[in-house]
Amino acid sequence: MDRATRETTTPELDRLVGRNLRKLREELDLSQTDIAEGMAAAGFPAWRKATVADVERGARKVTLDELAGLADVTEHKLERFLVPDADLSADAARRAKVLTGKVKPQTPDGRGDVSVERDKEKLESFLTGELGLDVDELSKLCREMYGHPDVWLERERRVTAQGFPESYERERHEFRARRGHATRAMLAEMRDRIQTKPTKPRGTK
Protein backbone atom coordinates (compact mmCIF):
# COMPACT_ATOMS: atom_id res chain seq x y z
CA MET A 1 0.00 0.00 0.00
CA ASP A 2 1.42 3.38 -0.98
CA ARG A 3 1.87 6.27 1.37
CA ALA A 4 -1.11 8.22 0.03
CA THR A 5 -3.56 5.53 1.10
CA ARG A 6 -2.38 5.76 4.70
CA GLU A 7 -2.75 9.52 5.13
CA THR A 8 -4.97 10.78 7.93
CA THR A 9 -7.49 12.11 5.34
CA THR A 10 -7.12 15.90 5.00
CA PRO A 11 -4.61 18.74 5.37
CA GLU A 12 -6.85 20.20 8.09
CA LEU A 13 -6.49 17.05 10.20
CA ASP A 14 -2.75 17.08 9.62
CA ARG A 15 -2.64 20.59 11.06
CA LEU A 16 -4.72 19.40 14.02
CA VAL A 17 -2.29 16.54 14.63
CA GLY A 18 0.55 19.03 14.55
CA ARG A 19 -1.06 21.36 17.07
CA ASN A 20 -1.84 18.50 19.43
CA LEU A 21 1.62 17.00 19.04
CA ARG A 22 3.21 20.30 20.05
CA LYS A 23 0.90 20.63 23.08
CA LEU A 24 1.56 17.07 24.22
CA ARG A 25 5.31 17.34 23.64
CA GLU A 26 5.46 20.47 25.77
CA GLU A 27 3.32 18.85 28.48
CA LEU A 28 5.75 15.91 28.56
CA ASP A 29 8.74 18.28 28.56
CA LEU A 30 10.14 16.63 25.43
CA SER A 31 12.14 18.31 22.69
CA GLN A 32 11.54 17.92 18.98
CA THR A 33 14.76 15.91 18.93
CA ASP A 34 13.35 13.56 21.57
CA ILE A 35 10.30 12.89 19.40
CA ALA A 36 12.41 12.42 16.27
CA GLU A 37 14.74 9.96 17.98
CA GLY A 38 11.79 8.05 19.41
CA MET A 39 10.17 7.80 15.99
CA ALA A 40 13.43 6.64 14.42
CA ALA A 41 13.72 3.92 17.06
CA ALA A 42 10.09 2.95 16.44
CA GLY A 43 10.76 2.22 12.77
CA PHE A 44 10.62 5.65 11.11
CA PRO A 45 14.31 6.36 10.34
CA ALA A 46 13.53 9.34 8.10
CA TRP A 47 12.22 11.36 11.03
CA ARG A 48 14.47 14.22 12.13
CA LYS A 49 14.00 17.30 14.30
CA ALA A 50 12.98 19.19 11.16
CA THR A 51 10.33 16.55 10.45
CA VAL A 52 8.76 17.12 13.86
CA ALA A 53 8.86 20.88 13.30
CA ASP A 54 7.13 20.50 9.92
CA VAL A 55 4.42 18.28 11.45
CA GLU A 56 3.83 20.71 14.31
CA ARG A 57 3.26 23.63 11.96
CA GLY A 58 1.00 21.58 9.70
CA ALA A 59 3.37 21.60 6.76
CA ARG A 60 3.78 17.84 6.44
CA LYS A 61 1.34 15.01 5.75
CA VAL A 62 1.05 12.47 8.57
CA THR A 63 0.33 8.86 7.63
CA LEU A 64 -1.75 6.54 9.75
CA ASP A 65 1.24 4.39 10.66
CA GLU A 66 3.18 7.51 11.68
CA LEU A 67 0.25 8.59 13.85
CA ALA A 68 0.31 5.18 15.53
CA GLY A 69 4.07 5.60 15.97
CA LEU A 70 3.61 8.96 17.69
CA ALA A 71 1.11 7.34 20.04
CA ASP A 72 3.66 4.64 20.91
CA VAL A 73 6.52 7.10 21.37
CA THR A 74 4.55 9.43 23.66
CA GLU A 75 2.72 6.56 25.40
CA HIS A 76 -0.62 8.24 24.74
CA LYS A 77 -3.64 7.01 22.82
CA LEU A 78 -4.03 7.92 19.16
CA GLU A 79 -7.08 10.02 19.99
CA ARG A 80 -4.86 12.46 21.92
CA PHE A 81 -3.57 13.74 18.58
CA LEU A 82 -7.07 14.23 17.18
CA VAL A 83 -8.70 16.21 19.99
CA PRO A 84 -10.78 18.90 18.21
CA ASP A 85 -10.14 22.57 18.90
CA ALA A 86 -11.74 25.88 17.97
CA ASP A 87 -9.86 26.02 14.66
CA LEU A 88 -11.35 22.75 13.38
CA SER A 89 -14.25 22.72 10.92
CA ALA A 90 -17.32 20.59 11.54
CA ASP A 91 -16.45 18.23 8.66
CA ALA A 92 -12.91 17.69 9.93
CA ALA A 93 -14.25 17.11 13.44
CA ARG A 94 -16.46 14.31 12.09
CA ARG A 95 -13.47 12.71 10.39
CA ALA A 96 -11.46 12.93 13.59
CA LYS A 97 -14.29 11.24 15.50
CA VAL A 98 -14.35 8.35 13.05
CA LEU A 99 -10.59 7.88 13.27
CA THR A 100 -10.65 7.81 17.06
CA GLY A 101 -13.65 5.49 17.28
CA LYS A 102 -16.10 8.02 18.71
CA VAL A 103 -18.62 7.53 15.92
CA LYS A 104 -20.58 4.29 16.22
CA PRO A 105 -20.03 2.39 12.96
CA GLN A 106 -22.14 -0.22 11.22
CA THR A 107 -21.37 -3.89 11.66
CA PRO A 108 -19.37 -5.51 8.82
CA ASP A 109 -22.62 -6.81 7.29
CA GLY A 110 -24.41 -3.48 7.81
CA ARG A 111 -27.03 -4.61 10.34
CA GLY A 112 -27.27 -1.51 12.50
CA ASP A 113 -25.24 0.48 15.00
CA VAL A 114 -23.20 -1.20 17.72
CA SER A 115 -20.52 -0.05 20.12
CA VAL A 116 -17.06 0.42 18.69
CA GLU A 117 -15.59 -2.31 20.87
CA ARG A 118 -18.24 -4.80 19.82
CA ASP A 119 -17.76 -3.85 16.18
CA LYS A 120 -14.02 -4.38 16.53
CA GLU A 121 -14.63 -7.78 18.09
CA LYS A 122 -16.98 -8.80 15.28
CA LEU A 123 -14.52 -7.70 12.60
CA GLU A 124 -11.61 -9.45 14.33
CA SER A 125 -13.71 -12.59 14.80
CA PHE A 126 -14.67 -12.59 11.12
CA LEU A 127 -11.10 -12.11 9.88
CA THR A 128 -9.49 -14.56 12.30
CA GLY A 129 -12.09 -17.19 11.40
CA GLU A 130 -11.57 -16.73 7.68
CA LEU A 131 -7.77 -16.63 7.91
CA GLY A 132 -7.23 -19.26 10.60
CA LEU A 133 -5.35 -16.85 12.87
CA ASP A 134 -5.69 -15.78 16.48
CA VAL A 135 -6.13 -12.11 17.40
CA ASP A 136 -2.43 -11.55 18.15
CA GLU A 137 -1.45 -13.06 14.81
CA LEU A 138 -4.03 -10.90 13.05
CA SER A 139 -2.67 -7.76 14.73
CA LYS A 140 0.87 -8.71 13.75
CA LEU A 141 -0.17 -9.31 10.15
CA CYS A 142 -2.01 -5.98 10.09
CA ARG A 143 1.10 -4.16 11.33
CA GLU A 144 3.28 -5.90 8.73
CA MET A 145 0.94 -4.94 5.91
CA TYR A 146 -0.43 -1.55 6.91
CA GLY A 147 2.02 -0.17 9.46
CA HIS A 148 -0.29 -0.46 12.49
CA PRO A 149 -2.00 -3.34 14.35
CA ASP A 150 -5.66 -2.25 14.28
CA VAL A 151 -7.80 -3.92 11.58
CA TRP A 152 -10.87 -1.88 12.56
CA LEU A 153 -8.97 1.39 12.22
CA GLU A 154 -7.63 0.27 8.84
CA ARG A 155 -11.12 -0.50 7.61
CA GLU A 156 -12.53 2.82 8.87
CA ARG A 157 -9.64 4.71 7.27
CA ARG A 158 -10.57 3.18 3.94
CA VAL A 159 -14.23 4.00 4.44
CA THR A 160 -13.63 7.68 5.24
CA ALA A 161 -10.84 8.18 2.68
CA GLN A 162 -13.49 8.49 -0.04
CA GLY A 163 -15.05 11.49 1.68
CA PHE A 164 -18.33 12.10 3.48
CA PRO A 165 -21.76 12.16 1.76
CA GLU A 166 -23.80 15.35 2.09
CA SER A 167 -26.61 13.93 4.23
CA TYR A 168 -26.54 11.66 7.28
CA GLU A 169 -29.09 9.28 5.71
CA ARG A 170 -27.02 8.90 2.57
CA GLU A 171 -23.91 8.50 4.72
CA ARG A 172 -25.47 5.55 6.61
CA HIS A 173 -26.25 3.64 3.41
CA GLU A 174 -23.03 4.52 1.61
CA PHE A 175 -20.79 3.72 4.57
CA ARG A 176 -22.53 0.35 4.96
CA ALA A 177 -21.53 -0.57 1.41
CA ARG A 178 -18.04 0.84 1.83
CA ARG A 179 -17.44 -1.18 5.01
CA GLY A 180 -18.47 -4.38 3.31
CA HIS A 181 -16.19 -3.65 0.37
CA ALA A 182 -13.27 -2.67 2.62
CA THR A 183 -13.67 -5.81 4.74
CA ARG A 184 -13.64 -8.04 1.66
CA ALA A 185 -10.66 -6.21 0.21
CA MET A 186 -8.65 -6.55 3.43
CA LEU A 187 -9.52 -10.24 3.67
CA ALA A 188 -8.29 -10.83 0.11
CA GLU A 189 -5.09 -8.85 0.73
CA MET A 190 -4.35 -10.72 3.93
CA ARG A 191 -4.99 -14.09 2.30
CA ASP A 192 -2.58 -13.20 -0.49
CA ARG A 193 0.04 -12.12 2.05
CA ILE A 194 -0.30 -15.35 4.06
CA GLN A 195 -0.08 -17.49 0.93
CA THR A 196 3.05 -15.72 -0.31
CA LYS A 197 4.89 -15.73 3.04
CA PRO A 198 7.63 -18.39 3.19
CA THR A 199 6.92 -21.26 5.57
CA LYS A 200 9.52 -22.50 8.04
CA PRO A 201 10.66 -26.14 7.85
CA ARG A 202 9.25 -28.33 10.60
CA GLY A 203 11.40 -28.43 13.70
CA THR A 204 12.81 -24.90 13.25
CA LYS A 205 12.14 -22.01 15.59
Coordinates of C-alpha atoms in Angstrom, one line a residue:
M1 CA 0.0 0.0 0.0
D2 CA 1.4 3.4 -1.0
R3 CA 1.9 6.3 1.4
A4 CA -1.1 8.2 0.0
T5 CA -3.6 5.5 1.1
R6 CA -2.4 5.8 4.7
E7 CA -2.7 9.5 5.1
T8 CA -5.0 10.8 7.9
T9 CA -7.5 12.1 5.3
T10 CA -7.1 15.9 5.0
P11 CA -4.6 18.7 5.4
E12 CA -6.8 20.2 8.1
L13 CA -6.5 17.1 10.2
D14 CA -2.7 17.1 9.6
R15 CA -2.6 20.6 11.1
L16 CA -4.7 19.4 14.0
V17 CA -2.3 16.5 14.6
G18 CA 0.6 19.0 14.5
R19 CA -1.1 21.4 17.1
N20 CA -1.8 18.5 19.4
L21 CA 1.6 17.0 19.0
R22 CA 3.2 20.3 20.1
K23 CA 0.9 20.6 23.1
L24 CA 1.6 17.1 24.2
R25 CA 5.3 17.3 23.6
E26 CA 5.5 20.5 25.8
E27 CA 3.3 18.8 28.5
L28 CA 5.7 15.9 28.6
D29 CA 8.7 18.3 28.6
L30 CA 10.1 16.6 25.4
S31 CA 12.1 18.3 22.7
Q32 CA 11.5 17.9 19.0
T33 CA 14.8 15.9 18.9
D34 CA 13.3 13.6 21.6
I35 CA 10.3 12.9 19.4
A36 CA 12.4 12.4 16.3
E37 CA 14.7 10.0 18.0
G38 CA 11.8 8.1 19.4
M39 CA 10.2 7.8 16.0
A40 CA 13.4 6.6 14.4
A41 CA 13.7 3.9 17.1
A42 CA 10.1 2.9 16.4
G43 CA 10.8 2.2 12.8
F44 CA 10.6 5.7 11.1
P45 CA 14.3 6.4 10.3
A46 CA 13.5 9.3 8.1
W47 CA 12.2 11.4 11.0
R48 CA 14.5 14.2 12.1
K49 CA 14.0 17.3 14.3
A50 CA 13.0 19.2 11.2
T51 CA 10.3 16.6 10.5
V52 CA 8.8 17.1 13.9
A53 CA 8.9 20.9 13.3
D54 CA 7.1 20.5 9.9
V55 CA 4.4 18.3 11.4
E56 CA 3.8 20.7 14.3
R57 CA 3.3 23.6 12.0
G58 CA 1.0 21.6 9.7
A59 CA 3.4 21.6 6.8
R60 CA 3.8 17.8 6.4
K61 CA 1.3 15.0 5.8
V62 CA 1.1 12.5 8.6
T63 CA 0.3 8.9 7.6
L64 CA -1.8 6.5 9.8
D65 CA 1.2 4.4 10.7
E66 CA 3.2 7.5 11.7
L67 CA 0.3 8.6 13.8
A68 CA 0.3 5.2 15.5
G69 CA 4.1 5.6 16.0
L70 CA 3.6 9.0 17.7
A71 CA 1.1 7.3 20.0
D72 CA 3.7 4.6 20.9
V73 CA 6.5 7.1 21.4
T74 CA 4.6 9.4 23.7
E75 CA 2.7 6.6 25.4
H76 CA -0.6 8.2 24.7
K77 CA -3.6 7.0 22.8
L78 CA -4.0 7.9 19.2
E79 CA -7.1 10.0 20.0
R80 CA -4.9 12.5 21.9
F81 CA -3.6 13.7 18.6
L82 CA -7.1 14.2 17.2
V83 CA -8.7 16.2 20.0
P84 CA -10.8 18.9 18.2
D85 CA -10.1 22.6 18.9
A86 CA -11.7 25.9 18.0
D87 CA -9.9 26.0 14.7
L88 CA -11.3 22.7 13.4
S89 CA -14.2 22.7 10.9
A90 CA -17.3 20.6 11.5
D91 CA -16.4 18.2 8.7
A92 CA -12.9 17.7 9.9
A93 CA -14.2 17.1 13.4
R94 CA -16.5 14.3 12.1
R95 CA -13.5 12.7 10.4
A96 CA -11.5 12.9 13.6
K97 CA -14.3 11.2 15.5
V98 CA -14.3 8.4 13.0
L99 CA -10.6 7.9 13.3
T100 CA -10.6 7.8 17.1
G101 CA -13.6 5.5 17.3
K102 CA -16.1 8.0 18.7
V103 CA -18.6 7.5 15.9
K104 CA -20.6 4.3 16.2
P105 CA -20.0 2.4 13.0
Q106 CA -22.1 -0.2 11.2
T107 CA -21.4 -3.9 11.7
P108 CA -19.4 -5.5 8.8
D109 CA -22.6 -6.8 7.3
G110 CA -24.4 -3.5 7.8
R111 CA -27.0 -4.6 10.3
G112 CA -27.3 -1.5 12.5
D113 CA -25.2 0.5 15.0
V114 CA -23.2 -1.2 17.7
S115 CA -20.5 0.0 20.1
V116 CA -17.1 0.4 18.7
E117 CA -15.6 -2.3 20.9
R118 CA -18.2 -4.8 19.8
D119 CA -17.8 -3.8 16.2
K120 CA -14.0 -4.4 16.5
E121 CA -14.6 -7.8 18.1
K122 CA -17.0 -8.8 15.3
L123 CA -14.5 -7.7 12.6
E124 CA -11.6 -9.5 14.3
S125 CA -13.7 -12.6 14.8
F126 CA -14.7 -12.6 11.1
L127 CA -11.1 -12.1 9.9
T128 CA -9.5 -14.6 12.3
G129 CA -12.1 -17.2 11.4
E130 CA -11.6 -16.7 7.7
L131 CA -7.8 -16.6 7.9
G132 CA -7.2 -19.3 10.6
L133 CA -5.3 -16.8 12.9
D134 CA -5.7 -15.8 16.5
V135 CA -6.1 -12.1 17.4
D136 CA -2.4 -11.5 18.2
E137 CA -1.4 -13.1 14.8
L138 CA -4.0 -10.9 13.1
S139 CA -2.7 -7.8 14.7
K140 CA 0.9 -8.7 13.7
L141 CA -0.2 -9.3 10.1
C142 CA -2.0 -6.0 10.1
R143 CA 1.1 -4.2 11.3
E144 CA 3.3 -5.9 8.7
M145 CA 0.9 -4.9 5.9
Y146 CA -0.4 -1.6 6.9
G147 CA 2.0 -0.2 9.5
H148 CA -0.3 -0.5 12.5
P149 CA -2.0 -3.3 14.3
D150 CA -5.7 -2.3 14.3
V151 CA -7.8 -3.9 11.6
W152 CA -10.9 -1.9 12.6
L153 CA -9.0 1.4 12.2
E154 CA -7.6 0.3 8.8
R155 CA -11.1 -0.5 7.6
E156 CA -12.5 2.8 8.9
R157 CA -9.6 4.7 7.3
R158 CA -10.6 3.2 3.9
V159 CA -14.2 4.0 4.4
T160 CA -13.6 7.7 5.2
A161 CA -10.8 8.2 2.7
Q162 CA -13.5 8.5 0.0
G163 CA -15.1 11.5 1.7
F164 CA -18.3 12.1 3.5
P165 CA -21.8 12.2 1.8
E166 CA -23.8 15.3 2.1
S167 CA -26.6 13.9 4.2
Y168 CA -26.5 11.7 7.3
E169 CA -29.1 9.3 5.7
R170 CA -27.0 8.9 2.6
E171 CA -23.9 8.5 4.7
R172 CA -25.5 5.6 6.6
H173 CA -26.3 3.6 3.4
E174 CA -23.0 4.5 1.6
F175 CA -20.8 3.7 4.6
R176 CA -22.5 0.4 5.0
A177 CA -21.5 -0.6 1.4
R178 CA -18.0 0.8 1.8
R179 CA -17.4 -1.2 5.0
G180 CA -18.5 -4.4 3.3
H181 CA -16.2 -3.6 0.4
A182 CA -13.3 -2.7 2.6
T183 CA -13.7 -5.8 4.7
R184 CA -13.6 -8.0 1.7
A185 CA -10.7 -6.2 0.2
M186 CA -8.7 -6.5 3.4
L187 CA -9.5 -10.2 3.7
A188 CA -8.3 -10.8 0.1
E189 CA -5.1 -8.8 0.7
M190 CA -4.3 -10.7 3.9
R191 CA -5.0 -14.1 2.3
D192 CA -2.6 -13.2 -0.5
R193 CA 0.0 -12.1 2.1
I194 CA -0.3 -15.3 4.1
Q195 CA -0.1 -17.5 0.9
T196 CA 3.1 -15.7 -0.3
K197 CA 4.9 -15.7 3.0
P198 CA 7.6 -18.4 3.2
T199 CA 6.9 -21.3 5.6
K200 CA 9.5 -22.5 8.0
P201 CA 10.7 -26.1 7.8
R202 CA 9.2 -28.3 10.6
G203 CA 11.4 -28.4 13.7
T204 CA 12.8 -24.9 13.3
K205 CA 12.1 -22.0 15.6

